[in-house]
Short mmCIF file of C-alpha atoms in Angstrom, two decimals:
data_model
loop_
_atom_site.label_atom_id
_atom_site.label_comp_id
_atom_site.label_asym_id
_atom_site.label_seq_id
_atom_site.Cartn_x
_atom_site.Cartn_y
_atom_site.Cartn_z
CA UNK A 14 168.41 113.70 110.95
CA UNK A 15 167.84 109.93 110.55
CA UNK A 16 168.20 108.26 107.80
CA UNK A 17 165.33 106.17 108.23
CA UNK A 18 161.68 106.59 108.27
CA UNK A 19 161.26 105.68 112.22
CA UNK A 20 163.68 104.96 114.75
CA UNK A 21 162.10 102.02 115.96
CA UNK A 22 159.37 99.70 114.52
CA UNK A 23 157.41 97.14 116.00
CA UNK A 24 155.69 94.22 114.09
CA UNK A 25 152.75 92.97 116.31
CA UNK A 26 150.17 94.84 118.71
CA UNK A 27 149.97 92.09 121.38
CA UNK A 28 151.36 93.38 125.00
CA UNK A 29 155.03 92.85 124.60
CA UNK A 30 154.80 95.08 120.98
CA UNK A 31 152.27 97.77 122.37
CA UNK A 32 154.55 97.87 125.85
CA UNK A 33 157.95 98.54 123.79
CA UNK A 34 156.31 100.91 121.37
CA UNK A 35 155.03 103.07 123.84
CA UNK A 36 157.77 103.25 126.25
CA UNK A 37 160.28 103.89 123.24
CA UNK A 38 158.34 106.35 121.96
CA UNK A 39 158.32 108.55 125.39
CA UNK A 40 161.73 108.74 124.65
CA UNK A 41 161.05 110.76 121.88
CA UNK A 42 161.76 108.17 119.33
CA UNK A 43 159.97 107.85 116.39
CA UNK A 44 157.75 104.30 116.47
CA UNK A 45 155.47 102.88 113.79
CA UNK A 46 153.64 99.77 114.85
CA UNK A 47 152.00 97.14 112.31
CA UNK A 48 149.13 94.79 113.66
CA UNK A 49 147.31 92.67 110.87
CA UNK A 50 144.40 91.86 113.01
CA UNK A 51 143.18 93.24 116.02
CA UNK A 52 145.19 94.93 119.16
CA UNK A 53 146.15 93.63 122.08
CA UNK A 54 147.03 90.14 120.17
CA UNK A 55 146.54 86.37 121.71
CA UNK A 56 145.83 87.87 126.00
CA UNK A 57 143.43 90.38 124.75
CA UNK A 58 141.46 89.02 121.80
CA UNK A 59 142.06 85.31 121.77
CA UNK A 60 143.87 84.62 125.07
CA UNK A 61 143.72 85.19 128.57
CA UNK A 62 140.69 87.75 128.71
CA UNK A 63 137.91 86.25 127.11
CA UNK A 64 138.97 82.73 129.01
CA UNK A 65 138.63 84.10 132.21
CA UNK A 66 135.31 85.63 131.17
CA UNK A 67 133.95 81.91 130.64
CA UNK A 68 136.08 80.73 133.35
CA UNK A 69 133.69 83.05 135.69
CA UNK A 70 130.46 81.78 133.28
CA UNK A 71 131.36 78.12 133.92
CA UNK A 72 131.70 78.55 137.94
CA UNK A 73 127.63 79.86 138.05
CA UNK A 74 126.17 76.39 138.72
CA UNK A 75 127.83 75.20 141.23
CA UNK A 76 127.48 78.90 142.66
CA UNK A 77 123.63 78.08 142.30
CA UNK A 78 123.92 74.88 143.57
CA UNK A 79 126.08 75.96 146.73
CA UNK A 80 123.52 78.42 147.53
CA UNK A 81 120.90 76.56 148.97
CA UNK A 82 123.84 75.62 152.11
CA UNK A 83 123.86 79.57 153.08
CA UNK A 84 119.73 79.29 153.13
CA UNK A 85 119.38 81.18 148.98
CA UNK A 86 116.21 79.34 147.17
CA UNK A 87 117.72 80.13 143.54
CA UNK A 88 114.62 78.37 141.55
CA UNK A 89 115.11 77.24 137.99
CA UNK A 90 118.23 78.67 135.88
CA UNK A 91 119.06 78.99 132.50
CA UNK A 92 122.14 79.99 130.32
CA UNK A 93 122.33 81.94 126.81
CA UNK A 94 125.29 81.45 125.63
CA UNK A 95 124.72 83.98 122.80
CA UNK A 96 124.65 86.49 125.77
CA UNK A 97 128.01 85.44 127.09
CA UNK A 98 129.42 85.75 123.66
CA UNK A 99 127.87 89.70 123.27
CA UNK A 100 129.21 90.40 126.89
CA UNK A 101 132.41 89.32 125.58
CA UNK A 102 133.18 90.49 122.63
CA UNK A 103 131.99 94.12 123.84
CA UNK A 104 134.75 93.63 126.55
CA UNK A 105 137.34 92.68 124.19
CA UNK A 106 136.49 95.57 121.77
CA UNK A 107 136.67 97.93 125.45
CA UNK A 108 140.34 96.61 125.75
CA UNK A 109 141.67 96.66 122.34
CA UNK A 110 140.74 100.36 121.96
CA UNK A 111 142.18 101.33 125.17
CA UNK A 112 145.50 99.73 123.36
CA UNK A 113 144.79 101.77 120.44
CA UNK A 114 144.41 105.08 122.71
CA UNK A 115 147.50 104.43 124.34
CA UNK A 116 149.41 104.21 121.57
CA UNK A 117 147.59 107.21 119.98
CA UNK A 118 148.52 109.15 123.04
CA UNK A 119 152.00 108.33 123.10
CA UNK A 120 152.72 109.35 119.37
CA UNK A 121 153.17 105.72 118.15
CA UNK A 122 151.96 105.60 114.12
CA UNK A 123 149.84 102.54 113.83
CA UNK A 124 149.09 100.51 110.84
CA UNK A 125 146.30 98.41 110.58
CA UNK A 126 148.16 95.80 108.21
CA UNK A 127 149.88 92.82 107.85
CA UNK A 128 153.62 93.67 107.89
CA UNK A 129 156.91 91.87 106.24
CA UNK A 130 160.70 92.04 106.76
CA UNK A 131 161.93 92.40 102.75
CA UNK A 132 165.36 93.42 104.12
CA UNK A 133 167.37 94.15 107.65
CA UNK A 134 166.04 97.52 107.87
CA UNK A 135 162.81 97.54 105.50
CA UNK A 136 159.26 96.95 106.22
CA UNK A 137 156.68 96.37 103.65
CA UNK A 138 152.86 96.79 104.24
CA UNK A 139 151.13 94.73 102.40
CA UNK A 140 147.59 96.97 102.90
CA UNK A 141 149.14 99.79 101.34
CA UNK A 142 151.81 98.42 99.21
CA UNK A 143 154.37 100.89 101.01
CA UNK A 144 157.61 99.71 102.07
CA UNK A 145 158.83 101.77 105.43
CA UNK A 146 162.48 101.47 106.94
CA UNK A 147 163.41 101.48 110.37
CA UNK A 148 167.04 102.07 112.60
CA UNK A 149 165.82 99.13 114.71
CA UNK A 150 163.34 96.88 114.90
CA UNK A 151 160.89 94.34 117.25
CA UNK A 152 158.88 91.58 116.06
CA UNK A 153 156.66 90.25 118.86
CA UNK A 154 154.10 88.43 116.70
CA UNK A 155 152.99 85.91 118.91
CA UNK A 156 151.92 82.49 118.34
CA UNK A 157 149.45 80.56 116.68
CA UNK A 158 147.37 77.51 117.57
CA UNK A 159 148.40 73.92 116.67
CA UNK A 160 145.98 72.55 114.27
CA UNK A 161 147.39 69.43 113.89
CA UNK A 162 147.68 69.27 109.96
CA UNK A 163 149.12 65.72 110.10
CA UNK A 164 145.77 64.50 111.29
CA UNK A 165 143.05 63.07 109.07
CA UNK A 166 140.31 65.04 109.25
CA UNK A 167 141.55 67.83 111.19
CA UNK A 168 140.04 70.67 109.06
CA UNK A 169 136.54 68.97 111.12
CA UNK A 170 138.65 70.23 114.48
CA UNK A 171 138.15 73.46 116.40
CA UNK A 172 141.21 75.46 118.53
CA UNK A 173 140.98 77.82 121.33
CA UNK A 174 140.56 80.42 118.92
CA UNK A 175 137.34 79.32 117.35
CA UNK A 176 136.35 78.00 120.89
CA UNK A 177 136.05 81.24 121.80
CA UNK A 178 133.33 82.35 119.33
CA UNK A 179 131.38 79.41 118.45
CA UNK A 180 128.24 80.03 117.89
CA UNK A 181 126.13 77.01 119.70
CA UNK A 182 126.95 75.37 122.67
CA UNK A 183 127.67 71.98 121.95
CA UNK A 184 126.12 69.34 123.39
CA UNK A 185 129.54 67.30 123.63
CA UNK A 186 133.10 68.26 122.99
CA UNK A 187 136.23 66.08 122.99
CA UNK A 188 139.40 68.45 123.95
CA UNK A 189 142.99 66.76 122.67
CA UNK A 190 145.56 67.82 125.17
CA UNK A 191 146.64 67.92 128.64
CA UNK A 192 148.43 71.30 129.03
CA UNK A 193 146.83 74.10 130.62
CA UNK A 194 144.68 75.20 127.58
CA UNK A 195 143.22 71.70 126.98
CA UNK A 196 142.80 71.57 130.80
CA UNK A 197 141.61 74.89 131.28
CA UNK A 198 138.78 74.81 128.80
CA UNK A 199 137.68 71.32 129.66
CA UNK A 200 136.60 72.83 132.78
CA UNK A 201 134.86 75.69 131.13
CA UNK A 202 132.40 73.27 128.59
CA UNK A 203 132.05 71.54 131.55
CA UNK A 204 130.86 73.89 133.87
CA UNK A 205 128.55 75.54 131.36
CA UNK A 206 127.12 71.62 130.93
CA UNK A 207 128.65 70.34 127.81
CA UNK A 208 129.52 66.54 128.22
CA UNK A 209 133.30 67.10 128.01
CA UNK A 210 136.35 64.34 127.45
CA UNK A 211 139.62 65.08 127.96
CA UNK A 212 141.83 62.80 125.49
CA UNK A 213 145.76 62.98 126.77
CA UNK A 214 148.64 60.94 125.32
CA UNK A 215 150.14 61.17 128.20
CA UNK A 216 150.18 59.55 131.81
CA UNK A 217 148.12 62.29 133.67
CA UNK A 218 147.22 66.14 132.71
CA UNK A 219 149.93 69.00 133.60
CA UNK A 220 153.35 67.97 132.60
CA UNK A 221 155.92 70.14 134.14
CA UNK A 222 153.52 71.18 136.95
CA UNK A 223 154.18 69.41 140.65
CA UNK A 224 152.68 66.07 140.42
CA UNK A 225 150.42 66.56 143.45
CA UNK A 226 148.91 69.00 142.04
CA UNK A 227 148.20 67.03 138.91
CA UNK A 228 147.04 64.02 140.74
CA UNK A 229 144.68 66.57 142.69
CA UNK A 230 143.06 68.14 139.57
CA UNK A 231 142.95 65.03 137.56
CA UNK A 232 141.31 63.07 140.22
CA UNK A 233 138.38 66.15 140.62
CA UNK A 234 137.93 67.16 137.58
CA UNK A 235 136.86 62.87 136.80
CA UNK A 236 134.60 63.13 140.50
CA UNK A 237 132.67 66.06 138.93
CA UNK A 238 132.36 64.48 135.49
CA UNK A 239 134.75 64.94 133.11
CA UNK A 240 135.77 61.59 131.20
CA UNK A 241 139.38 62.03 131.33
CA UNK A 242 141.26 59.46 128.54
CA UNK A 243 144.62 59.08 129.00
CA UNK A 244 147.79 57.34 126.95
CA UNK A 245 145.13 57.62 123.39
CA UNK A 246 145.23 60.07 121.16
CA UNK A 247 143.19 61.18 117.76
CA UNK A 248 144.01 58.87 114.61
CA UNK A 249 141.09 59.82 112.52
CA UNK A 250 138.00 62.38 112.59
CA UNK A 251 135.26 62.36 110.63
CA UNK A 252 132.19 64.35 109.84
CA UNK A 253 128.83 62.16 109.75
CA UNK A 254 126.02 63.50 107.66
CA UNK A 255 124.05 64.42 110.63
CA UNK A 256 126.95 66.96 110.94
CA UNK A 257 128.21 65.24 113.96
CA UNK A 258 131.68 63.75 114.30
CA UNK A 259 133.19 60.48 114.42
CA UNK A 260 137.08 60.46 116.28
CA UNK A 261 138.75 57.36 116.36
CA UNK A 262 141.12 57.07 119.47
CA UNK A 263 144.46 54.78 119.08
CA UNK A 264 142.95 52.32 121.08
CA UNK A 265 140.51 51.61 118.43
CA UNK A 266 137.48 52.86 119.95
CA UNK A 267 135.23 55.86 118.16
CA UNK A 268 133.68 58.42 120.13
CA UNK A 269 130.67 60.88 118.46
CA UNK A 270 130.65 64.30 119.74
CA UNK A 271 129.03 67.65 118.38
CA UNK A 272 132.62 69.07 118.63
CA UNK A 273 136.45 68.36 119.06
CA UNK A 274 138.64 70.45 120.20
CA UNK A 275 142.94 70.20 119.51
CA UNK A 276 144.38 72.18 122.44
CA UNK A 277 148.08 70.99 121.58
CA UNK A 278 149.34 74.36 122.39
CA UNK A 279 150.81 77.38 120.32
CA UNK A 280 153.55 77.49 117.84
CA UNK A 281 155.35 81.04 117.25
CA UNK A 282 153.89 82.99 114.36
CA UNK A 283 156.64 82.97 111.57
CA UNK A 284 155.76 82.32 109.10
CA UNK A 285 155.72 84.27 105.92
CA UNK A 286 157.65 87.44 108.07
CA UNK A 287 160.44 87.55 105.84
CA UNK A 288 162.97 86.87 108.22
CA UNK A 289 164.98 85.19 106.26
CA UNK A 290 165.12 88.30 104.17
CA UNK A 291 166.44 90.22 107.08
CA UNK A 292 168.94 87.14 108.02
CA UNK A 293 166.90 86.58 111.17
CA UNK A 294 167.74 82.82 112.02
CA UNK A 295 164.79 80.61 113.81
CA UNK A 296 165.15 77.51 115.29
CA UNK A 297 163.44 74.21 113.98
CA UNK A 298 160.22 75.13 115.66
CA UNK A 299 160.12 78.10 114.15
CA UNK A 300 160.79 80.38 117.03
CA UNK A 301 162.47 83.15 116.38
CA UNK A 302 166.76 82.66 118.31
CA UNK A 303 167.71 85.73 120.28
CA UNK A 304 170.55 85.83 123.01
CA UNK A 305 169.93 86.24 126.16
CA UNK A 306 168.77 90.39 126.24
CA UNK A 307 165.81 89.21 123.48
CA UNK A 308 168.64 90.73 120.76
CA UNK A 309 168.89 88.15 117.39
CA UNK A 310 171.55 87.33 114.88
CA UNK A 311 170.83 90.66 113.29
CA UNK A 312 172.33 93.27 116.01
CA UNK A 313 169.24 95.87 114.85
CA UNK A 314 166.69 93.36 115.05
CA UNK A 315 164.76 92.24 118.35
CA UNK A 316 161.93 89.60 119.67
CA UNK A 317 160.11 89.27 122.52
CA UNK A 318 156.88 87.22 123.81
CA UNK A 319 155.68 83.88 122.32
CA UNK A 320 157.60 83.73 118.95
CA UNK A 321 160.87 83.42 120.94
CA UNK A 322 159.11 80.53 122.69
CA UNK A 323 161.19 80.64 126.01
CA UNK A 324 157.51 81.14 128.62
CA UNK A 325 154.12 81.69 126.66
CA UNK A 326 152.88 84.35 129.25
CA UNK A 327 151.91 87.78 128.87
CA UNK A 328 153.52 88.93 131.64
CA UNK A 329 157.04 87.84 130.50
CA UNK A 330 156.89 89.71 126.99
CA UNK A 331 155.70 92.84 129.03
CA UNK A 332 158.78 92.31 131.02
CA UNK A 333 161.24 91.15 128.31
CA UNK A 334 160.09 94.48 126.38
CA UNK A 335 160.91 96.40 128.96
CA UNK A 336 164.57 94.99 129.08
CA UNK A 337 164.70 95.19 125.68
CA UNK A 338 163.87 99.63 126.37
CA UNK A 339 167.24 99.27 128.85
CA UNK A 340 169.52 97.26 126.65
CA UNK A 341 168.92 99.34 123.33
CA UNK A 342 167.76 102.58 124.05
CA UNK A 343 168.86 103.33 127.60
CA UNK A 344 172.68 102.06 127.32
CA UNK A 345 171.94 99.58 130.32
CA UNK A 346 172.17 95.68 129.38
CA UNK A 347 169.15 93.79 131.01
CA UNK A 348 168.46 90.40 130.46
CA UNK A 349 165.20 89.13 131.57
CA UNK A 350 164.58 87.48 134.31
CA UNK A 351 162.51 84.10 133.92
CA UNK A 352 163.71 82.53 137.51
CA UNK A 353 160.54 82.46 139.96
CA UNK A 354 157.23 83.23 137.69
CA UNK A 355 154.31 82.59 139.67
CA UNK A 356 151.37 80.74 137.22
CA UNK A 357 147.71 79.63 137.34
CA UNK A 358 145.10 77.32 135.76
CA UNK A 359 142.19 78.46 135.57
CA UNK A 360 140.28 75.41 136.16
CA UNK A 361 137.90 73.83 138.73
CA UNK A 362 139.72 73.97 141.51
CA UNK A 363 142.06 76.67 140.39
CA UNK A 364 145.69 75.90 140.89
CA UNK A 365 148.55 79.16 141.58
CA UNK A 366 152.09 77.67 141.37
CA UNK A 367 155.14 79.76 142.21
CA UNK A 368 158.88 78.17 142.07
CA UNK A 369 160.08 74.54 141.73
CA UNK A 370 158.03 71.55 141.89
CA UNK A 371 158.97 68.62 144.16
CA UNK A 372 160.38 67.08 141.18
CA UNK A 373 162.38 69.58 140.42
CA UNK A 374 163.47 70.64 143.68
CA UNK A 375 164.72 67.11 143.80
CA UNK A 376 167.14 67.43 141.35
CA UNK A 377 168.90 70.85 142.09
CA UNK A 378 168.61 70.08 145.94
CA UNK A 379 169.97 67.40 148.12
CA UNK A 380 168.21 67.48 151.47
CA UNK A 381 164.24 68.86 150.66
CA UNK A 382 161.82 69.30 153.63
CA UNK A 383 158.28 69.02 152.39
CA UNK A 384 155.21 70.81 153.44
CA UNK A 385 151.85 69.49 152.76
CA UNK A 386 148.33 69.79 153.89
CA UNK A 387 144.78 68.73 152.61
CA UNK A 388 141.90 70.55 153.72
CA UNK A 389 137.75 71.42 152.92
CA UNK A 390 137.71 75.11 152.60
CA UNK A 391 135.37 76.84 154.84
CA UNK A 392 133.00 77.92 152.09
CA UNK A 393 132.41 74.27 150.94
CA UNK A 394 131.38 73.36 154.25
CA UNK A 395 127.48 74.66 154.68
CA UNK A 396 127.13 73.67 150.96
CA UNK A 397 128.53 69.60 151.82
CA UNK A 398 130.90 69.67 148.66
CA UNK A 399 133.44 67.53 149.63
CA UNK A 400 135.84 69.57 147.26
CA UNK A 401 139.20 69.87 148.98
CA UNK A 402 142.53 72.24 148.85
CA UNK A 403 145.67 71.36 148.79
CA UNK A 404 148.61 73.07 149.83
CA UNK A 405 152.33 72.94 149.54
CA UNK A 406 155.81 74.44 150.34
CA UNK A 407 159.15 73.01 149.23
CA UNK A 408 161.90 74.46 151.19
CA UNK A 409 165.78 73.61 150.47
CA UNK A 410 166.99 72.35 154.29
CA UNK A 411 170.51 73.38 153.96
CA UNK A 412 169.03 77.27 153.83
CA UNK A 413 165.71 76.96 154.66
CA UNK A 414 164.79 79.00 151.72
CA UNK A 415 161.17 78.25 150.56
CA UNK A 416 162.18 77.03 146.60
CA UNK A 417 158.19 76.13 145.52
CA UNK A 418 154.83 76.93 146.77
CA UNK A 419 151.81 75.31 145.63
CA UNK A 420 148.36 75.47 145.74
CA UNK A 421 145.07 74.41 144.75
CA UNK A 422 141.54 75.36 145.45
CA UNK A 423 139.30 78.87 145.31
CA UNK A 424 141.71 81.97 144.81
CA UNK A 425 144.73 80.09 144.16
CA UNK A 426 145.91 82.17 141.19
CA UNK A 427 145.61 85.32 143.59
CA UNK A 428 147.25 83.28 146.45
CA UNK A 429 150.02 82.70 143.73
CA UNK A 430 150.50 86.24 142.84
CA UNK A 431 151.91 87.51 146.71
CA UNK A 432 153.58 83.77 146.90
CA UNK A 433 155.50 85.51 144.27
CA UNK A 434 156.98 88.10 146.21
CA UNK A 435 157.86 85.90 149.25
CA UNK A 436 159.73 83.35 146.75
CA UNK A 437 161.28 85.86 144.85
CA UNK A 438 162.69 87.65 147.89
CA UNK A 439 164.15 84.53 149.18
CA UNK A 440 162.02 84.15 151.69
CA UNK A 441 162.87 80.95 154.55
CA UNK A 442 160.47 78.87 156.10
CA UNK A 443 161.18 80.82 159.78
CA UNK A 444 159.60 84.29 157.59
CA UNK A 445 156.47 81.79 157.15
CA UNK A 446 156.57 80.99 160.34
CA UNK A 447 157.18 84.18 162.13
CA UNK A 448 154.50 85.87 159.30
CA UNK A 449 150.88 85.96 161.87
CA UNK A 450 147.97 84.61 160.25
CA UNK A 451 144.54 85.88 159.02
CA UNK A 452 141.58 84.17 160.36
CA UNK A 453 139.93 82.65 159.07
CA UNK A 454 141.20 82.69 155.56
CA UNK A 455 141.96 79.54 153.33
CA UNK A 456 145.73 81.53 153.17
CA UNK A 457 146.83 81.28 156.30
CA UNK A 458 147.61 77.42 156.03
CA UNK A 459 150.91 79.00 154.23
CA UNK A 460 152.01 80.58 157.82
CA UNK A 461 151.14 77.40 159.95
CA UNK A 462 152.41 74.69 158.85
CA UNK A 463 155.27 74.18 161.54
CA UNK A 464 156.63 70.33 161.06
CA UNK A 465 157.53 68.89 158.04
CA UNK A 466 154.80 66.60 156.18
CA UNK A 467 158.07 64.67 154.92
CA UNK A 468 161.93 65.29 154.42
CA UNK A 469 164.44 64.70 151.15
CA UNK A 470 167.32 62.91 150.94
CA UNK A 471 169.35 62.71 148.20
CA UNK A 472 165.98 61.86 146.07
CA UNK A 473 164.67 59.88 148.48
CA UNK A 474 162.19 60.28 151.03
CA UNK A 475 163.20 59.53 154.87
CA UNK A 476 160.42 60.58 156.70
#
């Protein structure tokens, strides 16, 4: 018999947590799971599902709009946004107790409170006051928005999180950021007609993503309407009487806005976990160090998902839990495997990325070829939006291996998802080429694009 209350614990219900606890536990291991909030953690109730649910809100007017090209007479529209918010939070609550029921099912002991290491094999609930102990055990806590504490005023600010249940649509909104949260829910206010600014520090939106596909999205997201700042940031926010508020940009000039928005990203949740009563070392972010099979310092002790802080996406915690099941309960090492993850951004036009950008490419590669077309999708045409696609391969010459595939426009996160497979088979350009189209689909620019747009040369273009 063990000499511990549970054979494997798991602090945090988010995917990665709920994943490992139920596939440990149909091993006929004894799992406890502690969640201080809600399950299914930052995807489920703060994430990725309620964003695409206003993602789908924001793209109704131009749906309206577009509808008079295929011969529709919508008449006059309107929007509750108290609806949206009912619709979504009874979808959320849907999803977190299908979590719960899965656990249930599998024999994993939940506990609906907040939970803290107070040694290398103790747990202590702070909703009960008990302290449990466990042979091993996972802490896959997440992240937390960046609220920006070193600005003035910032308390006045909103993140994602409280984007996501406000309860008025502004009128105006300033978003801080140009990563894919800022970016994505720029698009969103936008759409759902909230005279949206985009403030960015930096030189355009998207860093790390291939530049033509920033100077794309950048350039339509201003052409529909969104005041995109760049190289400024936030020095100062204030609240006016008239509960509106004042931000004063770097450059000296003050916008007033009904709301502002920081979306400066996530920082892993670790604070106040106790790790250092376990011995768990973090790194000066506050992530949580593991080697490379998600193990840390502590032999026992595991992490997986955002509070590692290697790729914020729920996808990879599923998959780094389930490498995590091989390497410690299994007796078969796997480390994860972060090389080809295909991505989207959900804004307006979507954009599905799969393997290097040109930039990139550039530096691991010394002779590129470069494919590249621009194109008005078919169901833009009737409608006369001039919004265009854009589509790219990157393929290393030497093999012919297709090393990044890009695209934006309708359905580019789905496009993204089967790029996947073709990139992370190894796929060469003559499989693209030799791969018959389907017509007429916006997809089948992928499979006929026969001459190079341009070629790499050590870095530099030569035709």
């Amino acid at each position: 018999m063990s000499d511990f209350d549970f054979d494997f614990f798991v602090i945090g219900g988010g995917s990665g947590g709920v994943r490992a606890a139920n596939r440990v536990s149909a091993l006929g291991k004894k799992v406890g799971l502690a969640e201080e909030y809600r399950m299914g953690g930052t995807c489920v109730i703060r994430g990725c599902v309620p964003k695409k649910l206003f993602v789908y809100a924001s793209h109704y007017p131009e749906y309206f709009e577009d509808a008079a090209g295929y011969g529709f007479s919508v008449g006059e529209t309107s929007f509750d946004w108290k609806v949206l918010m009912a619709k979504k939070d009874e979808e959320i609550a849907r999803l977190e107790g299908l979590y719960r029921k899965g656990l249930e099912g599998n024999n994993v002991e939940i506990f609906d409170s907040r939970a803290v290491l107070k040694g290398p094999h103790e747990v202590y609930l702070e909703a009960s006051g008990k302290t449990v102990t466990a042979a091993q055990i996972l802490v896959a806590t997440g992240g937390n928005a960046n609220t920006h504490n070193d600005l003035d005023g910032h308390e006045h600010c909103i993140t994602s999180n409280e984007a996501l249940h406000l309860e008025e649509l502004p009128k105006s909104i300033i978003i801080a950021g140009g990563g894919y949260i800022a970016v994505e829910f720029a698009n969103i206010f936008h759409g759902l007609g909230v005279e949206t600014t985009l403030i960015y520090r930096g030189v355009k939106i998207l860093g790390g993503f291939d530049d033509d596909l920033r100077d794309h999205l950048q350039q339509t997201m201003i052409d529909k309407g969104i005041k995109v700042i760049l190289h400024e940031v936030f020095t100062k926010v204030e609240k006016r009487s008239d509960g509106k508020l004042d931000a004063t940009l770097s450059g000296g000039d003050v916008l007033t806005v009904d709301q502002i928005m920081l979306g400066l990203g996530r920082h892993p949740n670790t604070k106040g976990l106790g790790l250092d009563n376990a011995g768990v070392e973090i790194n000066q972010k506050g992530a949580i160090i593991v080697d490379d099979y998600c193990r840390t310092n502590v032999p026992h002790i595991w992490a997986v998902g955002d509070v590692i802080d290697r790729v914020q996406l729920t996808p990879v915690a599923i998959h780094e839990s389930m490498s995590l099941l091989q390497t410690a309960f299994l007796n078969n090492p796997t480390k994860p495997d972060y090389d080809t993850i295909p991505t989207a951004v959900f804004s307006q036009p979507e954009i599905g990325t799969v393997g290097l950008s040109e930039e990139q490419a550039v530096k691991k590669y010394s002779a590129l070829e470069v494919y590249k077309t621009t194109f008005r999708p078919m169901k833009n045409i009737l409608p006369g939006r001039d919004e265009k696609m854009m589509m790219k391969l990157i393929v290393d010459a030497s093999t012919r291996i297709v090393v990044g595939a890009h695209v934006i426009g309708p359905d580019a996160g789905e496009m993204a998802q089967l790029l996947g497979i073709s990139l992370k088979a190894r796929c060469t350009k003559d499989d693209f080429d030799a791969t018959m189209a389907l017509h007429p689909s916006a997809a089948e620019e992928f499979v006929t694009m026969y001459e190079p747009t341009y070629r790499i040369k050590d870095g530099e273009r030569v035709g």
